[in-house]
PDB file of C-alpha atoms in Angstrom:
ATOM      1  CA  MET Y   1      -7.511 -15.766 -23.858  1.00  0.00           C
ATOM      2  CA  ALA Y   2      -6.673 -12.690 -21.517  1.00  0.00           C
ATOM      3  CA  THR Y   3      -3.742 -10.186 -21.770  1.00  0.00           C
ATOM      4  CA  ALA Y   4      -1.177 -10.148 -18.970  1.00  0.00           C
ATOM      5  CA  ILE Y   5       1.948  -8.239 -18.313  1.00  0.00           C
ATOM      6  CA  VAL Y   6       5.011 -10.431 -17.261  1.00  0.00           C
ATOM      7  CA  ALA Y   7       8.816  -9.712 -16.771  1.00  0.00           C
ATOM      8  CA  ALA Y   8      10.541 -11.880 -19.499  1.00  0.00           C
ATOM      9  CA  ALA Y   9      13.929 -11.267 -17.591  1.00  0.00           C
ATOM     10  CA  TYR Y  10      15.545  -9.719 -14.817  1.00  0.00           C
ATOM     11  CA  GLY Y  11      16.407  -5.874 -14.680  1.00  0.00           C
ATOM     12  CA  GLY Y  12      14.543  -2.672 -15.388  1.00  0.00           C
ATOM     13  CA  PRO Y  13      10.957  -1.821 -16.638  1.00  0.00           C
ATOM     14  CA  GLU Y  14      12.168  -2.411 -20.018  1.00  0.00           C
ATOM     15  CA  VAL Y  15      11.682  -6.301 -19.455  1.00  0.00           C
ATOM     16  CA  LEU Y  16       8.138  -5.866 -19.025  1.00  0.00           C
ATOM     17  CA  THR Y  17       5.988  -7.237 -21.878  1.00  0.00           C
ATOM     18  CA  ALA Y  18       2.346  -7.978 -22.756  1.00  0.00           C
ATOM     19  CA  VAL Y  19       1.628 -11.733 -23.394  1.00  0.00           C
ATOM     20  CA  GLU Y  20      -1.656 -13.511 -24.272  1.00  0.00           C
ATOM     21  CA  VAL Y  21      -2.524 -16.096 -21.624  1.00  0.00           C
ATOM     22  CA  GLU Y  22      -5.094 -18.997 -21.380  1.00  0.00           C
ATOM     23  CA  VAL Y  23      -7.490 -18.244 -18.607  1.00  0.00           C
ATOM     24  CA  SER Y  24      -8.997 -21.716 -17.373  1.00  0.00           C
ATOM     25  CA  PRO Y  25     -12.408 -22.203 -15.679  1.00  0.00           C
ATOM     26  CA  PRO Y  26     -12.007 -21.390 -11.971  1.00  0.00           C
ATOM     27  CA  GLY Y  27     -11.253 -24.519  -9.776  1.00  0.00           C
ATOM     28  CA  ALA Y  28     -12.797 -25.202  -6.364  1.00  0.00           C
ATOM     29  CA  GLY Y  29     -12.490 -22.369  -4.107  1.00  0.00           C
ATOM     30  CA  GLU Y  30     -11.615 -19.797  -6.851  1.00  0.00           C
ATOM     31  CA  VAL Y  31     -13.278 -17.186  -9.025  1.00  0.00           C
ATOM     32  CA  THR Y  32     -12.713 -15.571 -12.257  1.00  0.00           C
ATOM     33  CA  VAL Y  33     -12.499 -11.650 -12.327  1.00  0.00           C
ATOM     34  CA  GLU Y  34     -12.398  -9.252 -15.205  1.00  0.00           C
ATOM     35  CA  VAL Y  35     -10.213  -6.623 -14.131  1.00  0.00           C
ATOM     36  CA  ARG Y  36     -11.264  -3.050 -14.257  1.00  0.00           C
ATOM     37  CA  ALA Y  37      -8.090  -1.682 -12.405  1.00  0.00           C
ATOM     38  CA  ALA Y  38      -4.944  -2.961 -10.824  1.00  0.00           C
ATOM     39  CA  GLY Y  39      -2.724  -1.235  -8.360  1.00  0.00           C
ATOM     40  CA  VAL Y  40       0.968  -0.560  -8.905  1.00  0.00           C
ATOM     41  CA  ASN Y  41       3.357  -1.269  -5.702  1.00  0.00           C
ATOM     42  CA  PRO Y  42       7.024  -1.072  -5.186  1.00  0.00           C
ATOM     43  CA  PHE Y  43       6.970  -4.700  -4.444  1.00  0.00           C
ATOM     44  CA  ASP Y  44       6.010  -5.474  -8.021  1.00  0.00           C
ATOM     45  CA  TYR Y  45       9.184  -4.125  -9.576  1.00  0.00           C
ATOM     46  CA  LYS Y  46      11.131  -5.354  -6.768  1.00  0.00           C
ATOM     47  CA  ARG Y  47      10.297  -8.894  -7.841  1.00  0.00           C
ATOM     48  CA  TYR Y  48      11.881  -8.612 -11.239  1.00  0.00           C
ATOM     49  CA  SER Y  49      14.782  -6.169 -10.296  1.00  0.00           C
ATOM     50  CA  GLY Y  50      16.736  -9.195  -8.723  1.00  0.00           C
ATOM     51  CA  ALA Y  51      16.228  -7.684  -5.191  1.00  0.00           C
ATOM     52  CA  PHE Y  52      14.705 -11.112  -4.286  1.00  0.00           C
ATOM     53  CA  GLY Y  53      16.978 -13.161  -6.398  1.00  0.00           C
ATOM     54  CA  ASN Y  54      17.285 -14.133 -10.128  1.00  0.00           C
ATOM     55  CA  ASP Y  55      16.168 -17.584 -10.568  1.00  0.00           C
ATOM     56  CA  PRO Y  56      15.866 -18.143 -14.290  1.00  0.00           C
ATOM     57  CA  ALA Y  57      13.317 -20.861 -13.581  1.00  0.00           C
ATOM     58  CA  ALA Y  58      10.919 -18.306 -12.190  1.00  0.00           C
ATOM     59  CA  LEU Y  59      10.544 -16.614 -15.607  1.00  0.00           C
ATOM     60  CA  PRO Y  60       8.682 -15.311 -16.960  1.00  0.00           C
ATOM     61  CA  LEU Y  61       7.046 -13.520 -13.929  1.00  0.00           C
ATOM     62  CA  ARG Y  62       3.342 -12.555 -13.701  1.00  0.00           C
ATOM     63  CA  LEU Y  63       2.970  -9.290 -11.973  1.00  0.00           C
ATOM     64  CA  GLY Y  64       0.526  -7.532  -9.588  1.00  0.00           C
ATOM     65  CA  GLY Y  65      -1.030  -8.062  -6.445  1.00  0.00           C
ATOM     66  CA  GLU Y  66      -4.253  -6.197  -6.200  1.00  0.00           C
ATOM     67  CA  ALA Y  67      -7.289  -5.247  -8.258  1.00  0.00           C
ATOM     68  CA  SER Y  68     -10.680  -4.439  -8.665  1.00  0.00           C
ATOM     69  CA  GLY Y  69     -13.230  -6.060 -11.063  1.00  0.00           C
ATOM     70  CA  VAL Y  70     -16.335  -8.071 -11.829  1.00  0.00           C
ATOM     71  CA  VAL Y  71     -16.715 -11.740 -11.238  1.00  0.00           C
ATOM     72  CA  THR Y  72     -17.497 -13.621 -14.432  1.00  0.00           C
ATOM     73  CA  ALA Y  73     -17.208 -17.136 -13.105  1.00  0.00           C
ATOM     74  CA  VAL Y  74     -17.140 -19.085  -9.826  1.00  0.00           C
ATOM     75  CA  GLY Y  75     -15.705 -22.537  -8.921  1.00  0.00           C
ATOM     76  CA  ASP Y  76     -17.067 -24.968  -6.440  1.00  0.00           C
ATOM     77  CA  GLY Y  77     -17.513 -23.515  -2.728  1.00  0.00           C
ATOM     78  CA  ALA Y  78     -16.425 -19.982  -3.758  1.00  0.00           C
ATOM     79  CA  GLU Y  79     -16.707 -18.317  -0.602  1.00  0.00           C
ATOM     80  CA  GLY Y  80     -14.751 -15.122   0.434  1.00  0.00           C
ATOM     81  CA  PRO Y  81     -14.301 -13.399   3.772  1.00  0.00           C
ATOM     82  CA  ALA Y  82     -17.794 -11.619   3.367  1.00  0.00           C
ATOM     83  CA  GLY Y  83     -19.738 -14.661   2.294  1.00  0.00           C
ATOM     84  CA  PRO Y  84     -20.501 -16.616  -0.831  1.00  0.00           C
ATOM     85  CA  ILE Y  85     -19.349 -14.995  -4.201  1.00  0.00           C
ATOM     86  CA  ARG Y  86     -21.564 -14.703  -7.265  1.00  0.00           C
ATOM     87  CA  VAL Y  87     -21.174 -14.061 -10.970  1.00  0.00           C
ATOM     88  CA  GLY Y  88     -21.619 -10.199 -11.415  1.00  0.00           C
ATOM     89  CA  ASP Y  89     -20.513  -9.333  -8.075  1.00  0.00           C
ATOM     90  CA  GLU Y  90     -18.225  -6.109  -8.005  1.00  0.00           C
ATOM     91  CA  VAL Y  91     -15.084  -7.158  -6.013  1.00  0.00           C
ATOM     92  CA  VAL Y  92     -11.584  -6.007  -4.802  1.00  0.00           C
ATOM     93  CA  VAL Y  93      -8.902  -8.653  -5.060  1.00  0.00           C
ATOM     94  CA  ARG Y  94      -5.570  -9.273  -3.394  1.00  0.00           C
ATOM     95  CA  GLY Y  95      -3.889 -12.174  -5.433  1.00  0.00           C
ATOM     96  CA  GLU Y  96      -1.144 -13.023  -7.759  1.00  0.00           C
ATOM     97  CA  GLY Y  97      -0.917 -11.793 -11.400  1.00  0.00           C
ATOM     98  CA  THR Y  98      -3.492  -9.257 -11.330  1.00  0.00           C
ATOM     99  CA  TYR Y  99      -1.733  -7.058 -14.077  1.00  0.00           C
ATOM    100  CA  ALA Y 100      -4.172  -8.730 -16.569  1.00  0.00           C
ATOM    101  CA  THR Y 101      -7.455  -8.259 -18.355  1.00  0.00           C
ATOM    102  CA  VAL Y 102      -8.857 -11.596 -16.569  1.00  0.00           C
ATOM    103  CA  VAL Y 103      -7.293 -13.495 -13.737  1.00  0.00           C
ATOM    104  CA  ASN Y 104      -8.436 -16.350 -11.599  1.00  0.00           C
ATOM    105  CA  VAL Y 105      -7.965 -15.808  -7.811  1.00  0.00           C
ATOM    106  CA  ALA Y 106      -8.820 -17.682  -4.539  1.00  0.00           C
ATOM    107  CA  ALA Y 107     -12.201 -16.739  -3.271  1.00  0.00           C
ATOM    108  CA  ALA Y 108     -10.446 -16.123   0.174  1.00  0.00           C
ATOM    109  CA  LYS Y 109      -8.850 -13.141  -1.351  1.00  0.00           C
ATOM    110  CA  VAL Y 110     -11.829 -11.414  -2.663  1.00  0.00           C
ATOM    111  CA  VAL Y 111     -14.017  -8.873  -0.989  1.00  0.00           C
ATOM    112  CA  PRO Y 112     -17.093  -6.926  -1.918  1.00  0.00           C
ATOM    113  CA  LYS Y 113     -16.232  -3.607  -3.657  1.00  0.00           C
ATOM    114  CA  PRO Y 114     -18.829  -0.683  -2.036  1.00  0.00           C
ATOM    115  CA  ALA Y 115     -20.626   0.929  -4.955  1.00  0.00           C
ATOM    116  CA  GLU Y 116     -19.333   4.321  -3.604  1.00  0.00           C
ATOM    117  CA  VAL Y 117     -15.959   3.614  -4.313  1.00  0.00           C
ATOM    118  CA  SER Y 118     -14.283   3.889  -7.792  1.00  0.00           C
ATOM    119  CA  TRP Y 119     -12.621   1.217  -9.463  1.00  0.00           C
ATOM    120  CA  GLU Y 120      -9.214   2.743  -9.351  1.00  0.00           C
ATOM    121  CA  VAL Y 121      -9.354   3.519  -5.593  1.00  0.00           C
ATOM    122  CA  ALA Y 122     -10.617   0.150  -4.789  1.00  0.00           C
ATOM    123  CA  ALA Y 123      -7.711  -1.368  -6.620  1.00  0.00           C
ATOM    124  CA  GLY Y 124      -5.228   0.770  -4.958  1.00  0.00           C
ATOM    125  CA  VAL Y 125      -6.376   0.532  -1.207  1.00  0.00           C
ATOM    126  CA  LEU Y 126      -5.680  -2.717   0.097  1.00  0.00           C
ATOM    127  CA  ALA Y 127      -1.897  -3.199  -0.196  1.00  0.00           C
ATOM    128  CA  THR Y 128      -1.237   0.173   1.078  1.00  0.00           C
ATOM    129  CA  GLY Y 129      -3.913   0.523   3.610  1.00  0.00           C
ATOM    130  CA  GLY Y 130      -3.256  -2.952   5.072  1.00  0.00           C
ATOM    131  CA  THR Y 131       0.291  -1.747   5.723  1.00  0.00           C
ATOM    132  CA  ALA Y 132      -0.993   1.374   7.208  1.00  0.00           C
ATOM    133  CA  VAL Y 133      -3.307  -0.282   9.498  1.00  0.00           C
ATOM    134  CA  HIS Y 134      -0.463  -2.425  10.484  1.00  0.00           C
ATOM    135  CA  THR Y 135       1.744   0.399  11.300  1.00  0.00           C
ATOM    136  CA  LEU Y 136      -1.076   1.854  13.728  1.00  0.00           C
ATOM    137  CA  VAL Y 137      -1.596  -1.606  15.571  1.00  0.00           C
ATOM    138  CA  ALA Y 138       2.137  -2.145  15.973  1.00  0.00           C
ATOM    139  CA  THR Y 139       2.897   1.060  17.676  1.00  0.00           C
ATOM    140  CA  ASN Y 140      -0.337   0.972  19.372  1.00  0.00           C
ATOM    141  CA  VAL Y 141      -1.662   4.369  18.324  1.00  0.00           C
ATOM    142  CA  ARG Y 142      -4.657   5.543  20.316  1.00  0.00           C
ATOM    143  CA  ALA Y 143      -6.605   8.697  21.081  1.00  0.00           C
ATOM    144  CA  GLY Y 144      -4.763  11.352  22.910  1.00  0.00           C
ATOM    145  CA  ASP Y 145      -1.378  10.124  21.273  1.00  0.00           C
ATOM    146  CA  THR Y 146       0.902  12.511  19.401  1.00  0.00           C
ATOM    147  CA  VAL Y 147       2.189  10.639  16.427  1.00  0.00           C
ATOM    148  CA  LEU Y 148       4.944  11.621  13.742  1.00  0.00           C
ATOM    149  CA  VAL Y 149       4.363  10.133  10.618  1.00  0.00           C
ATOM    150  CA  HIS Y 150       7.477  10.145   8.155  1.00  0.00           C
ATOM    151  CA  GLY Y 151       6.358  10.605   4.596  1.00  0.00           C
ATOM    152  CA  ALA Y 152       2.621  11.455   5.488  1.00  0.00           C
ATOM    153  CA  ALA Y 153       1.832  12.518   1.943  1.00  0.00           C
ATOM    154  CA  GLY Y 154       2.643   9.149   0.529  1.00  0.00           C
ATOM    155  CA  SER Y 155       0.598   6.462  -0.417  1.00  0.00           C
ATOM    156  CA  VAL Y 156       1.072   4.373   2.795  1.00  0.00           C
ATOM    157  CA  GLY Y 157       1.669   7.444   4.938  1.00  0.00           C
ATOM    158  CA  SER Y 158      -1.319   9.435   4.067  1.00  0.00           C
ATOM    159  CA  ILE Y 159      -3.718   6.563   4.896  1.00  0.00           C
ATOM    160  CA  ALA Y 160      -1.697   5.948   8.362  1.00  0.00           C
ATOM    161  CA  ALA Y 161      -2.212   9.472   9.016  1.00  0.00           C
ATOM    162  CA  GLN Y 162      -5.771   9.919   8.302  1.00  0.00           C
ATOM    163  CA  LEU Y 163      -6.406   6.625  10.289  1.00  0.00           C
ATOM    164  CA  ALA Y 164      -4.346   7.796  13.224  1.00  0.00           C
ATOM    165  CA  VAL Y 165      -6.591  11.159  13.257  1.00  0.00           C
ATOM    166  CA  ALA Y 166      -9.671   9.071  13.086  1.00  0.00           C
ATOM    167  CA  ARG Y 167      -8.637   7.232  16.074  1.00  0.00           C
ATOM    168  CA  GLY Y 168      -8.266  10.542  18.083  1.00  0.00           C
ATOM    169  CA  ALA Y 169      -4.468  11.001  17.795  1.00  0.00           C
ATOM    170  CA  ARG Y 170      -2.729  14.168  17.154  1.00  0.00           C
ATOM    171  CA  VAL Y 171      -0.730  13.672  13.807  1.00  0.00           C
ATOM    172  CA  ILE Y 172       2.396  15.536  12.879  1.00  0.00           C
ATOM    173  CA  GLY Y 173       3.504  14.477   9.227  1.00  0.00           C
ATOM    174  CA  THR Y 174       6.535  15.218   7.298  1.00  0.00           C
ATOM    175  CA  ALA Y 175       6.205  15.891   3.737  1.00  0.00           C
ATOM    176  CA  ALA Y 176       7.469  18.542   0.993  1.00  0.00           C
ATOM    177  CA  PRO Y 177       5.664  22.103   1.381  1.00  0.00           C
ATOM    178  CA  ASN Y 178       3.821  21.710  -1.819  1.00  0.00           C
ATOM    179  CA  ARG Y 179       1.794  18.910  -0.029  1.00  0.00           C
ATOM    180  CA  HIS Y 180       1.161  20.486   3.156  1.00  0.00           C
ATOM    181  CA  GLU Y 181      -2.186  21.828   2.352  1.00  0.00           C
ATOM    182  CA  ARG Y 182      -3.483  18.355   1.404  1.00  0.00           C
ATOM    183  CA  LEU Y 183      -2.134  17.136   5.013  1.00  0.00           C
ATOM    184  CA  ARG Y 184      -3.856  20.023   6.767  1.00  0.00           C
ATOM    185  CA  ALA Y 185      -7.295  19.043   5.182  1.00  0.00           C
ATOM    186  CA  TYR Y 186      -6.846  15.450   6.701  1.00  0.00           C
ATOM    187  CA  GLY Y 187      -6.480  17.185  10.222  1.00  0.00           C
ATOM    188  CA  VAL Y 188      -2.577  16.494  10.106  1.00  0.00           C
ATOM    189  CA  GLU Y 189      -0.073  19.097  11.296  1.00  0.00           C
ATOM    190  CA  PRO Y 190       2.761  19.447   8.382  1.00  0.00           C
ATOM    191  CA  VAL Y 191       6.135  19.855   8.721  1.00  0.00           C
ATOM    192  CA  ALA Y 192       9.023  19.921   6.268  1.00  0.00           C
ATOM    193  CA  TYR Y 193      11.561  17.137   6.395  1.00  0.00           C
ATOM    194  CA  GLY Y 194      15.428  17.967   5.958  1.00  0.00           C
ATOM    195  CA  PRO Y 195      17.891  19.585   8.360  1.00  0.00           C
ATOM    196  CA  GLY Y 196      16.398  20.906  11.740  1.00  0.00           C
ATOM    197  CA  LEU Y 197      13.450  18.379  11.605  1.00  0.00           C
ATOM    198  CA  ALA Y 198      13.757  17.355  15.330  1.00  0.00           C
ATOM    199  CA  ASP Y 199      13.548  20.897  16.335  1.00  0.00           C
ATOM    200  CA  ARG Y 200      10.531  21.618  14.169  1.00  0.00           C
ATOM    201  CA  VAL Y 201       8.654  18.730  15.697  1.00  0.00           C
ATOM    202  CA  ARG Y 202       9.483  19.695  18.988  1.00  0.00           C
ATOM    203  CA  ALA Y 203       8.256  23.197  18.256  1.00  0.00           C
ATOM    204  CA  LEU Y 204       4.783  21.751  17.569  1.00  0.00           C
ATOM    205  CA  ALA Y 205       4.963  19.294  20.306  1.00  0.00           C
ATOM    206  CA  PRO Y 206       6.932  20.422  23.392  1.00  0.00           C
ATOM    207  CA  ASP Y 207       5.489  17.864  25.480  1.00  0.00           C
ATOM    208  CA  GLY Y 208       6.893  14.928  23.546  1.00  0.00           C
ATOM    209  CA  VAL Y 209       5.804  12.483  20.741  1.00  0.00           C
ATOM    210  CA  ASP Y 210       4.302   9.153  21.772  1.00  0.00           C
ATOM    211  CA  ALA Y 211       4.900   7.055  18.531  1.00  0.00           C
ATOM    212  CA  ALA Y 212       6.556   7.231  15.252  1.00  0.00           C
ATOM    213  CA  ILE Y 213       5.960   5.565  11.881  1.00  0.00           C
ATOM    214  CA  ASP Y 214       8.633   5.470   9.233  1.00  0.00           C
ATOM    215  CA  THR Y 215       7.381   4.984   5.484  1.00  0.00           C
ATOM    216  CA  VAL Y 216      10.308   6.543   3.832  1.00  0.00           C
ATOM    217  CA  GLY Y 217      13.255   4.640   5.219  1.00  0.00           C
ATOM    218  CA  THR Y 218      15.998   7.511   5.498  1.00  0.00           C
ATOM    219  CA  ASP Y 219      18.529   7.812   8.231  1.00  0.00           C
ATOM    220  CA  GLU Y 220      16.603  11.150   9.233  1.00  0.00           C
ATOM    221  CA  ALA Y 221      13.570   9.516   9.675  1.00  0.00           C
ATOM    222  CA  VAL Y 222      14.897   6.875  11.884  1.00  0.00           C
ATOM    223  CA  ASP Y 223      17.197   9.237  13.889  1.00  0.00           C
ATOM    224  CA  VAL Y 224      14.539  11.687  14.560  1.00  0.00           C
ATOM    225  CA  SER Y 225      12.200   8.954  15.739  1.00  0.00           C
ATOM    226  CA  LEU Y 226      14.729   7.763  17.972  1.00  0.00           C
ATOM    227  CA  GLU Y 227      15.419  11.369  19.368  1.00  0.00           C
ATOM    228  CA  LEU Y 228      11.862  12.123  20.103  1.00  0.00           C
ATOM    229  CA  VAL Y 229      10.159   8.886  21.026  1.00  0.00           C
ATOM    230  CA  ALA Y 230      11.000   7.423  24.535  1.00  0.00           C
ATOM    231  CA  ASP Y 231       9.633   3.764  23.885  1.00  0.00           C
ATOM    232  CA  ARG Y 232      11.383   2.165  21.038  1.00  0.00           C
ATOM    233  CA  GLN Y 233       8.570  -0.220  20.694  1.00  0.00           C
ATOM    234  CA  ARG Y 234       6.504   2.405  19.461  1.00  0.00           C
ATOM    235  CA  ILE Y 235       8.728   3.397  16.563  1.00  0.00           C
ATOM    236  CA  ALA Y 236       7.963   1.190  13.419  1.00  0.00           C
ATOM    237  CA  THR Y 237       9.327   1.311   9.983  1.00  0.00           C
ATOM    238  CA  ILE Y 238       8.284  -0.290   6.933  1.00  0.00           C
ATOM    239  CA  VAL Y 239      11.371   0.402   4.937  1.00  0.00           C
ATOM    240  CA  ALA Y 240      14.534   0.670   6.988  1.00  0.00           C
ATOM    241  CA  PHE Y 241      14.879  -3.092   7.925  1.00  0.00           C
ATOM    242  CA  GLY Y 242      18.548  -2.740   8.568  1.00  0.00           C
ATOM    243  CA  ARG Y 243      18.349   0.184  11.043  1.00  0.00           C
ATOM    244  CA  ALA Y 244      15.349  -1.335  12.661  1.00  0.00           C
ATOM    245  CA  GLY Y 245      17.608  -4.281  13.744  1.00  0.00           C
ATOM    246  CA  GLU Y 246      20.267  -2.135  14.995  1.00  0.00           C
ATOM    247  CA  ALA Y 247      18.089   0.395  16.791  1.00  0.00           C
ATOM    248  CA  GLY Y 248      15.721  -2.049  18.534  1.00  0.00           C
ATOM    249  CA  ILE Y 249      12.456  -0.690  16.682  1.00  0.00           C
ATOM    250  CA  LYS Y 250       9.815  -2.413  14.910  1.00  0.00           C
ATOM    251  CA  ALA Y 251      10.188  -3.563  11.261  1.00  0.00           C
ATOM    252  CA  LEU Y 252       7.070  -4.300   9.469  1.00  0.00           C
ATOM    253  CA  GLY Y 253       6.406  -5.993   6.116  1.00  0.00           C
ATOM    254  CA  PHE Y 254       8.402  -8.600   4.225  1.00  0.00           C
ATOM    255  CA  GLY Y 255      12.092  -7.561   4.667  1.00  0.00           C
ATOM    256  CA  PRO Y 256      14.669  -9.493   6.845  1.00  0.00           C
ATOM    257  CA  GLY Y 257      13.669  -9.763  10.429  1.00  0.00           C
ATOM    258  CA  ALA Y 258      10.223  -7.992   9.897  1.00  0.00           C
ATOM    259  CA  ASP Y 259       6.806  -8.968  11.222  1.00  0.00           C
ATOM    260  CA  PRO Y 260       4.690  -9.511   7.999  1.00  0.00           C
ATOM    261  CA  GLY Y 261       1.353  -8.855  10.118  1.00  0.00           C
ATOM    262  CA  VAL Y 262      -0.434 -11.232   7.763  1.00  0.00           C
ATOM    263  CA  ALA Y 263      -3.776 -11.485   9.991  1.00  0.00           C
ATOM    264  CA  VAL Y 264      -3.890  -7.577  10.622  1.00  0.00           C
ATOM    265  CA  ARG Y 265      -3.465  -6.722   6.835  1.00  0.00           C
ATOM    266  CA  GLY Y 266      -5.506  -9.513   5.681  1.00  0.00           C
ATOM    267  CA  ASN Y 267      -8.510  -8.200   7.812  1.00  0.00           C
ATOM    268  CA  ALA Y 268      -7.702  -4.320   7.234  1.00  0.00           C
ATOM    269  CA  TRP Y 269     -10.304  -4.154   4.278  1.00  0.00           C
ATOM    270  CA  ARG Y 270     -13.327  -4.029   6.470  1.00  0.00           C
ATOM    271  CA  GLU Y 271     -12.160  -0.777   7.931  1.00  0.00           C
ATOM    272  CA  LEU Y 272     -10.676   0.525   4.756  1.00  0.00           C
ATOM    273  CA  LEU Y 273     -13.638  -0.074   2.593  1.00  0.00           C
ATOM    274  CA  GLU Y 274     -16.324   1.127   5.149  1.00  0.00           C
ATOM    275  CA  LEU Y 275     -14.391   4.442   5.436  1.00  0.00           C
ATOM    276  CA  LEU Y 276     -13.801   4.894   1.926  1.00  0.00           C
ATOM    277  CA  ALA Y 277     -17.550   4.238   1.382  1.00  0.00           C
ATOM    278  CA  ALA Y 278     -18.508   6.812   3.976  1.00  0.00           C
ATOM    279  CA  GLY Y 279     -16.272   9.382   2.369  1.00  0.00           C
ATOM    280  CA  LYS Y 280     -14.045   9.430   5.421  1.00  0.00           C
ATOM    281  CA  LEU Y 281     -10.982   8.398   3.731  1.00  0.00           C
ATOM    282  CA  GLU Y 282      -9.077   9.511   0.760  1.00  0.00           C
ATOM    283  CA  VAL Y 283      -6.768   7.421  -1.402  1.00  0.00           C
ATOM    284  CA  VAL Y 284      -5.010   9.978  -3.781  1.00  0.00           C
ATOM    285  CA  ILE Y 285      -4.574   8.428  -7.295  1.00  0.00           C
ATOM    286  CA  ALA Y 286      -1.275  10.009  -8.680  1.00  0.00           C
ATOM    287  CA  ALA Y 287      -1.618   8.545 -12.140  1.00  0.00           C
ATOM    288  CA  THR Y 288      -3.240   6.030 -14.224  1.00  0.00           C
ATOM    289  CA  TYR Y 289      -1.613   4.210 -17.321  1.00  0.00           C
ATOM    290  CA  PRO Y 290      -3.266   1.626 -19.813  1.00  0.00           C
ATOM    291  CA  LEU Y 291      -2.314  -1.792 -18.986  1.00  0.00           C
ATOM    292  CA  ALA Y 292      -0.070  -2.089 -21.954  1.00  0.00           C
ATOM    293  CA  GLU Y 293       2.297   0.964 -20.633  1.00  0.00           C
ATOM    294  CA  ALA Y 294       3.165  -0.893 -17.293  1.00  0.00           C
ATOM    295  CA  ALA Y 295       6.718  -0.358 -17.883  1.00  0.00           C
ATOM    296  CA  ALA Y 296       5.905   3.493 -18.038  1.00  0.00           C
ATOM    297  CA  ALA Y 297       3.956   3.121 -14.770  1.00  0.00           C
ATOM    298  CA  HIS Y 298       6.968   1.200 -13.070  1.00  0.00           C
ATOM    299  CA  GLU Y 299       9.515   4.090 -14.384  1.00  0.00           C
ATOM    300  CA  PHE Y 300       7.127   6.498 -12.612  1.00  0.00           C
ATOM    301  CA  VAL Y 301       6.760   4.761  -9.370  1.00  0.00           C
ATOM    302  CA  ARG Y 302      10.452   4.081  -9.306  1.00  0.00           C
ATOM    303  CA  ALA Y 303      11.486   7.761  -9.558  1.00  0.00           C
ATOM    304  CA  GLY Y 304       9.850   8.407  -6.191  1.00  0.00           C
ATOM    305  CA  HIS Y 305       7.549  11.016  -4.696  1.00  0.00           C
ATOM    306  CA  ALA Y 306       4.617  10.099  -6.980  1.00  0.00           C
ATOM    307  CA  GLY Y 307       2.427  11.644  -4.283  1.00  0.00           C
ATOM    308  CA  GLY Y 308      -0.197   8.643  -4.104  1.00  0.00           C
ATOM    309  CA  LYS Y 309      -1.287   5.431  -6.000  1.00  0.00           C
ATOM    310  CA  VAL Y 310      -0.487   4.419  -9.498  1.00  0.00           C
ATOM    311  CA  ILE Y 311      -3.070   2.364 -11.392  1.00  0.00           C
ATOM    312  CA  LEU Y 312      -3.096   0.410 -14.504  1.00  0.00           C
ATOM    313  CA  LEU Y 313      -6.524   0.276 -16.535  1.00  0.00           C
ATOM    314  CA  PRO Y 314      -7.092  -2.759 -18.783  1.00  0.00           C
TER     315      PRO Y 314
END
């Protein structure tokens, strides 16, 4: 038996509960993973909030989409993107129902965890990091570009900013003043959001901005991007799906009319884990919670401005 977190109804975090579930032997192409850490993402609470519908037949909902752990059993033909998977392997997982002590997942969603990367960081990098990589690919960020990242201290924005710097771009990032020093450490030039943002960015980049990445979804982020970037195909948002359609900019993710970028995100693990292992990428862990306190973790994430990833520890 394993412990798993489920949403027993639609609503707020109060509907989350821990239940005991049977874990069957892994089927063909599957592996069983003893979870050491599970990442929390906004998508997790949107699933039971009613944002994607409230079909009672779907209840109870198993939650979670990423984790790290140790393989305890393998099914026939259990081969992942990096090759065969064996019992005892330390791995990173993208799969359903990872808010659990033990989970069966498709081997195709399992990749090796570098020894240099902690369980917490490994559990929190693939979803946000894959999104960050997608934003850079979609806006064609390259060496010599000046890039504006809205929400550069957030979980997606901070990775996008660091990766853009690694690609040789000049990065200007919006963030609250108390997070500016962290951005400077990444090689990012910080600016405070709020009235006058466009003028502050122009003062830093009088020759213009080549691309903009919006990870916050505010009208300010979209409007300033439109004002400063000439080519609308080099503006991308992961939140403002309605504004994207109106303005002719790129919407990325799983909202209406958005490009899910499945292939780009699915292959991002190679770059992300390599950079983490080499100490060239930082994933900030804002908070950790015991698995049984998933509701409190969701309250924290929903409040906004977590300043990094939130992780559940079984």
